[in-house]
PDB file of C-alpha atoms in Angstrom:
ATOM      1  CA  UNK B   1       1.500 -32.286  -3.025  1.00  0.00           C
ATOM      2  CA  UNK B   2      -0.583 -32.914  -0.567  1.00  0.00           C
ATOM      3  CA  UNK B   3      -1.848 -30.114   2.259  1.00  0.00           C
ATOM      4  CA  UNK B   4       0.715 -31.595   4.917  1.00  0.00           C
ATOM      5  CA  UNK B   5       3.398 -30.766   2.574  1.00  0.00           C
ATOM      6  CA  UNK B   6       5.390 -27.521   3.035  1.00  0.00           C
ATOM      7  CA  UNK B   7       8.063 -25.936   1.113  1.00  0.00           C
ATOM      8  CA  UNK B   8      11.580 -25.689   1.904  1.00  0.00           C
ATOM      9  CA  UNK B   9      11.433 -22.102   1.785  1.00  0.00           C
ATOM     10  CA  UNK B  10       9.071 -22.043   4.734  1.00  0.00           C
ATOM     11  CA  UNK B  11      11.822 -23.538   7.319  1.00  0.00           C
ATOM     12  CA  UNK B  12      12.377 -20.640   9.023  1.00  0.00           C
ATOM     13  CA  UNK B  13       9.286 -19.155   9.605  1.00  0.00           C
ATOM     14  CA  UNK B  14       8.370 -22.758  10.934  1.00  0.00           C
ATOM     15  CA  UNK B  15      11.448 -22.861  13.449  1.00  0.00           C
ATOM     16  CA  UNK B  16      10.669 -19.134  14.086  1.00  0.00           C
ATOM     17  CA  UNK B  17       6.888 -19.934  15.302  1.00  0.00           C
ATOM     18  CA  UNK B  18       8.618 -22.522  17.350  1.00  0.00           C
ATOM     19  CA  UNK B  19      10.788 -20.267  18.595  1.00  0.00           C
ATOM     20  CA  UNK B  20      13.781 -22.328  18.364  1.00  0.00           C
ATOM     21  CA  UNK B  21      17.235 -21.369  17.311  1.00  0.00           C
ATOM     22  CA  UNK B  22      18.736 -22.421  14.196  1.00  0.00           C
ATOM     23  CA  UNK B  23      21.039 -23.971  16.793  1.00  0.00           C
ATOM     24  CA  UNK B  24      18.074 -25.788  18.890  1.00  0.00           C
ATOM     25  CA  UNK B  25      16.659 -27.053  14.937  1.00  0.00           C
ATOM     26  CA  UNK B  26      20.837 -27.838  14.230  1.00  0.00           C
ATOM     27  CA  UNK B  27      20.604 -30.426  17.176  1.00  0.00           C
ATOM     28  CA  UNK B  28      16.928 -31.838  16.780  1.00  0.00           C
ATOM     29  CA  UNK B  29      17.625 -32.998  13.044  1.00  0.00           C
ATOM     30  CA  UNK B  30      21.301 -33.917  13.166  1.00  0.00           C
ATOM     31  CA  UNK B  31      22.065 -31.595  10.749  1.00  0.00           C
ATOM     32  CA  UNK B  32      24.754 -28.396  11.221  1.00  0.00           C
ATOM     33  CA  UNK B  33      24.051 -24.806  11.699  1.00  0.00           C
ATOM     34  CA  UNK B  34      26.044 -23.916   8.834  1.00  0.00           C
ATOM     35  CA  UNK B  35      23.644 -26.674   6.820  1.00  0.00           C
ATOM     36  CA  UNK B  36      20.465 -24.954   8.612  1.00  0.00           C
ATOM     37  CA  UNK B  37      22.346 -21.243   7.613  1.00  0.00           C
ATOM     38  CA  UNK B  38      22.140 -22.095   3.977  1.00  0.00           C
ATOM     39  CA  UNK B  39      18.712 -23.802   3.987  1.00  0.00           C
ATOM     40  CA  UNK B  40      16.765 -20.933   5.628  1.00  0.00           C
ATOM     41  CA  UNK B  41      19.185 -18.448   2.995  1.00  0.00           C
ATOM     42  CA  UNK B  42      17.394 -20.132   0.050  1.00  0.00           C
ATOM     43  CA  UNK B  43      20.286 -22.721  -1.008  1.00  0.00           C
ATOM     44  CA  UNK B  44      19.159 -26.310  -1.990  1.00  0.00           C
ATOM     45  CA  UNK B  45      19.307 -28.924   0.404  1.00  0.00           C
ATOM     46  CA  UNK B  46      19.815 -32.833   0.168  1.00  0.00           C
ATOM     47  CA  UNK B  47      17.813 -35.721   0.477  1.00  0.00           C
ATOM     48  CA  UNK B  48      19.223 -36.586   3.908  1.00  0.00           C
ATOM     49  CA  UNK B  49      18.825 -33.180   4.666  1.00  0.00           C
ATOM     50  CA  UNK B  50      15.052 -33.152   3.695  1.00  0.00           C
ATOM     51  CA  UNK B  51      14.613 -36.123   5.294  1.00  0.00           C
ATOM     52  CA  UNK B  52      15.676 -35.142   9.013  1.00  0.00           C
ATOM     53  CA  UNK B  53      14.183 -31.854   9.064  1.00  0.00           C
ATOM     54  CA  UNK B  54      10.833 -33.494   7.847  1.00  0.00           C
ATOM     55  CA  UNK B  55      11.020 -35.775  10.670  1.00  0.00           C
ATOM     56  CA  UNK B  56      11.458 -33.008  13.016  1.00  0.00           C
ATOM     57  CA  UNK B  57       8.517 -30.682  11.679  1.00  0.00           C
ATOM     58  CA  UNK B  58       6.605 -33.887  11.241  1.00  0.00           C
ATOM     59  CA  UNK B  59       5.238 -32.966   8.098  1.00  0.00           C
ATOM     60  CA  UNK B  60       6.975 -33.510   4.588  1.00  0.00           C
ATOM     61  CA  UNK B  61       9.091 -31.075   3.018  1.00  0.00           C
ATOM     62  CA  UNK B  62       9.910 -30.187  -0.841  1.00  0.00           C
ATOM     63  CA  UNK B  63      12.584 -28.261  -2.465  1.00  0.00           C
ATOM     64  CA  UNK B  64      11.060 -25.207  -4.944  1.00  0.00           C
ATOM     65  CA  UNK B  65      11.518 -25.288  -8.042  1.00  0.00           C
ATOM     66  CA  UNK B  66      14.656 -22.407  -8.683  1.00  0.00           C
ATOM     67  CA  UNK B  67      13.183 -21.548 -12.048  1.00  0.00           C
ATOM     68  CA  UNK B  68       9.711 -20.534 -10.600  1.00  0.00           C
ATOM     69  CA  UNK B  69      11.096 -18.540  -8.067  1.00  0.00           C
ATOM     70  CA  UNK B  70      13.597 -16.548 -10.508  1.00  0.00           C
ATOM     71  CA  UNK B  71      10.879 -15.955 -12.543  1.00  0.00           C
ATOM     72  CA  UNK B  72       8.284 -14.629  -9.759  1.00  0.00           C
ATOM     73  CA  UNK B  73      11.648 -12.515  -8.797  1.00  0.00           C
ATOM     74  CA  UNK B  74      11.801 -11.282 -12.217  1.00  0.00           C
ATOM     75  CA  UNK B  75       8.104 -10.718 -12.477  1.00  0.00           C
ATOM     76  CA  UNK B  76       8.416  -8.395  -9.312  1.00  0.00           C
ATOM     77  CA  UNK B  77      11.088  -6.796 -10.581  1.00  0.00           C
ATOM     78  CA  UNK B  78       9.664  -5.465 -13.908  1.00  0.00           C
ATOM     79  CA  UNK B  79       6.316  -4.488 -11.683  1.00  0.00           C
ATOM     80  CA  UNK B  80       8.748  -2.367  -9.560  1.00  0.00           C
ATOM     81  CA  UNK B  81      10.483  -0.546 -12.581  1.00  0.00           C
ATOM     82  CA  UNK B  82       7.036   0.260 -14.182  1.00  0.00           C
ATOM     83  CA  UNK B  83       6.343   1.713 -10.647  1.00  0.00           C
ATOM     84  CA  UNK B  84       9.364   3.741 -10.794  1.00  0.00           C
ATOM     85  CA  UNK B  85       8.659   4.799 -14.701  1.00  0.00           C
ATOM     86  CA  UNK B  86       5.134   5.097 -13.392  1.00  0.00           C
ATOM     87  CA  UNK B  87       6.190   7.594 -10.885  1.00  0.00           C
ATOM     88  CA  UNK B  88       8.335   9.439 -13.153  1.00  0.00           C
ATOM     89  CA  UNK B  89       6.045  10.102 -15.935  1.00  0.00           C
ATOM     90  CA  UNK B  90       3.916  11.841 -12.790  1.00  0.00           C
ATOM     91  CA  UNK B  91       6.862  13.998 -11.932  1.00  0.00           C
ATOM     92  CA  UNK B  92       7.358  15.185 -15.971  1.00  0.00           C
ATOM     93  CA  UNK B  93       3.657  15.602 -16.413  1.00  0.00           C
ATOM     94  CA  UNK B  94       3.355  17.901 -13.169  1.00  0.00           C
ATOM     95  CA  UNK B  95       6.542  19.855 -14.369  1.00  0.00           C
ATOM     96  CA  UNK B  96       5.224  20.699 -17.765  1.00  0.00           C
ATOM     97  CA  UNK B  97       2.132  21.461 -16.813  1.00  0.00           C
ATOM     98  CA  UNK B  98       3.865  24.059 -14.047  1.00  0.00           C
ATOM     99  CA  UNK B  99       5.813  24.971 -17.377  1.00  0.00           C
ATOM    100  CA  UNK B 100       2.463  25.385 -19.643  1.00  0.00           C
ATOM    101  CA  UNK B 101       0.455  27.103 -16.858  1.00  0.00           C
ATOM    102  CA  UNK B 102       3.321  29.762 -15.920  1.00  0.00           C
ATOM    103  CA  UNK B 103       3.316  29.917 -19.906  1.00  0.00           C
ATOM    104  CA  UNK B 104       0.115  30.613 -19.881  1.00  0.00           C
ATOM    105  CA  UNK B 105       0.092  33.739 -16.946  1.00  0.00           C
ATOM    106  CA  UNK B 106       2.244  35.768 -19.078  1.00  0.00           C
ATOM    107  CA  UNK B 107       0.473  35.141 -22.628  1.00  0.00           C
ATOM    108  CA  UNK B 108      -1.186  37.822 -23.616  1.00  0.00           C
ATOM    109  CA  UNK B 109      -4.112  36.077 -25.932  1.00  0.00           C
ATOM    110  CA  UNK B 110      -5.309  32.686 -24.991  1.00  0.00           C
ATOM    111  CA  UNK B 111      -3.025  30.546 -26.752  1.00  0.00           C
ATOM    112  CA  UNK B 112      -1.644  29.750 -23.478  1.00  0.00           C
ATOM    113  CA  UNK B 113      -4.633  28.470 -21.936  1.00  0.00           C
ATOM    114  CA  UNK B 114      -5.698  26.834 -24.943  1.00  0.00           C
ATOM    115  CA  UNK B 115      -2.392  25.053 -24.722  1.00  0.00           C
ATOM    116  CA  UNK B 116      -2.220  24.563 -20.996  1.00  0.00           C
ATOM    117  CA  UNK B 117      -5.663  22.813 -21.259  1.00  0.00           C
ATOM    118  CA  UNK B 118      -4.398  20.562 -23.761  1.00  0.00           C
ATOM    119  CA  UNK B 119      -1.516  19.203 -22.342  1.00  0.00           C
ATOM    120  CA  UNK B 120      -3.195  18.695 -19.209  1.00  0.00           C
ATOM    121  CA  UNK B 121      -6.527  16.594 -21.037  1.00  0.00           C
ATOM    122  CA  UNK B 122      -3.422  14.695 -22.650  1.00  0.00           C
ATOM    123  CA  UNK B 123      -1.447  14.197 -19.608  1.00  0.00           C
ATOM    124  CA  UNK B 124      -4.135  12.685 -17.628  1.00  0.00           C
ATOM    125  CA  UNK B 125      -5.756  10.266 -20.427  1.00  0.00           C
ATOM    126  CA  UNK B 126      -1.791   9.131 -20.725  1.00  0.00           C
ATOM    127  CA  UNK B 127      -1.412   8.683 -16.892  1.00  0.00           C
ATOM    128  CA  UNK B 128      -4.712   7.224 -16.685  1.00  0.00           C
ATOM    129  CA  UNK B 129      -4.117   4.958 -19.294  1.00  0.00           C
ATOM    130  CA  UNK B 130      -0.253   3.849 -17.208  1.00  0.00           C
ATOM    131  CA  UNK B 131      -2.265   3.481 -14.549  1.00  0.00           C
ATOM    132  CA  UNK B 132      -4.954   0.774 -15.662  1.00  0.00           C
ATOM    133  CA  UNK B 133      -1.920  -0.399 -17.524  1.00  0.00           C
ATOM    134  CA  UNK B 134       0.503  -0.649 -14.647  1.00  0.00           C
ATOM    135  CA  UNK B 135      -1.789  -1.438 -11.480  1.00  0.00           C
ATOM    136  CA  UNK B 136      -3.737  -3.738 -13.192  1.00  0.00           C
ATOM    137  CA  UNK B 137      -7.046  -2.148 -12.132  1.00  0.00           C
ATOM    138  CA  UNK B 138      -9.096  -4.720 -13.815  1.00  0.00           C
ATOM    139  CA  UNK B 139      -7.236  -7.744 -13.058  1.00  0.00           C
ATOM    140  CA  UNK B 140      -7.900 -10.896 -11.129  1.00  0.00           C
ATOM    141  CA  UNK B 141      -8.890  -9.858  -8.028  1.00  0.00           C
ATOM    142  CA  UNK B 142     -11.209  -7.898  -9.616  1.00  0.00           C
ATOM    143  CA  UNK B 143     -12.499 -10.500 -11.862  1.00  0.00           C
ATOM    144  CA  UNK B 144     -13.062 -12.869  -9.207  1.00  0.00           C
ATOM    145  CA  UNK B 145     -15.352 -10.167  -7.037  1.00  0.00           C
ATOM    146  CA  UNK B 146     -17.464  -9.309  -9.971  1.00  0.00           C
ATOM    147  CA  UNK B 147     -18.224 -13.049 -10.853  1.00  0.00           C
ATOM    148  CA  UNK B 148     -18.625 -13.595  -6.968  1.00  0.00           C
ATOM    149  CA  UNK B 149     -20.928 -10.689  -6.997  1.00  0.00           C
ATOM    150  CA  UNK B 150     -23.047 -11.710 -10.301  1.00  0.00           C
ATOM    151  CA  UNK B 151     -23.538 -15.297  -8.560  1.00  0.00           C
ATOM    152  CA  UNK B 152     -23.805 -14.833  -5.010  1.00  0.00           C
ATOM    153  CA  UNK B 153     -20.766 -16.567  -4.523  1.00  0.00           C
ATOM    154  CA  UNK B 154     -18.821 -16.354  -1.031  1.00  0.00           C
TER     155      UNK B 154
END
C-alpha cells in the first residue's frame, strides 16, 4: 500500500475536512447518500463504489480487512473489562482494609494491627502487581524510549 493510499474507514473524516455533505460527496462521485450512509457507518463497499470515490479524493482507496478490525475491537474490549476488574479489586481492597483498620480500633492487643498491616502489604503488592499487569507499564512505548535513550536515537 503505498502512502497515497487511504482506508475506507477514513471517508468521512476526509469529506468532513472538506467540509462537504455526505450529500455534496453523494453528487461528486455518482454514488447515493444512502450508499455514502453505509460507507462512512463501516459497511463494505463495491468496486464501482471504490472506484468513484477514489477519483473524487484523488487518492486510492482500500476496503479493511473485517477480521482485523473485530479483533482490535475485541482487543479493546478485554483492555476495558480488566479496567473495570481493575477498578473493582481497588474498591474491595479499600473496603477491607476500612474493615481491618476499624477491626483493629477496637482490639484490645495488637492482633489487629498486626493484621491490618498485613492485608494492606498484601493488598498493594496484588494491586501493584494488576497494575504492571493491566497498564502495561513496561510495554512498547516504553521499550522504544529506553532503546532511543541508550542510542541517542530521535
Amino acid at each position: 500500500m503505498d502512502s497515497n493510499t487511504i482506508n475506507l474507514r477514513d471517508i468521512k473524516k476526509m469529506r468532513l475536512e472538506r467540509h462537504w455533505s455526505q450529500e455534496q460527496l453523494a453528487e461528486m462521485s455518482g454514488l447515493s447518500i444512502r450508499t455514502i450512509q453505509r460507507i462512512e457507518n463501516g459497511e463494505n463497499a463495491g468496486l464501482e463504489s471504490l472506484k468513484s470515490l477514489a477519483s473524487v479524493f484523488e487518492t486510492n482507496i482500500t476496503d479493511s480487512d473485517k477480521k482485523e478490525e473485530i479483533e482490535q475491537i475485541r482487543k479493546e474490549e478485554e483492555y476495558v473489562q480488566n479496567v473495570k476488574g481493575f477498578y473493582g479489586f481497588i474498591a474491595l481492597a479499600i473496603l477491607s482494609l476500612v474493615g481491618f483498620f476499624i477491626l483493629a480500633l477496637f482490639d484490645s492487643d495488637s492482633e489487629g494491627w498486626f493484621l491490618f498491616f498485613y492485608m494492606l502489604i498484601f493488598y498493594a503488592l496484588a494491586l501493584g502487581a494488576a497494575f504492571l499487569n493491566i497498564f502495561d507499564f513496561f510495554g512498547e512505548n516504553w521499550k522504544r524510549k529506553m532503546i532511543n535513550k541508550k542510542y541517542k536515537k530521535n
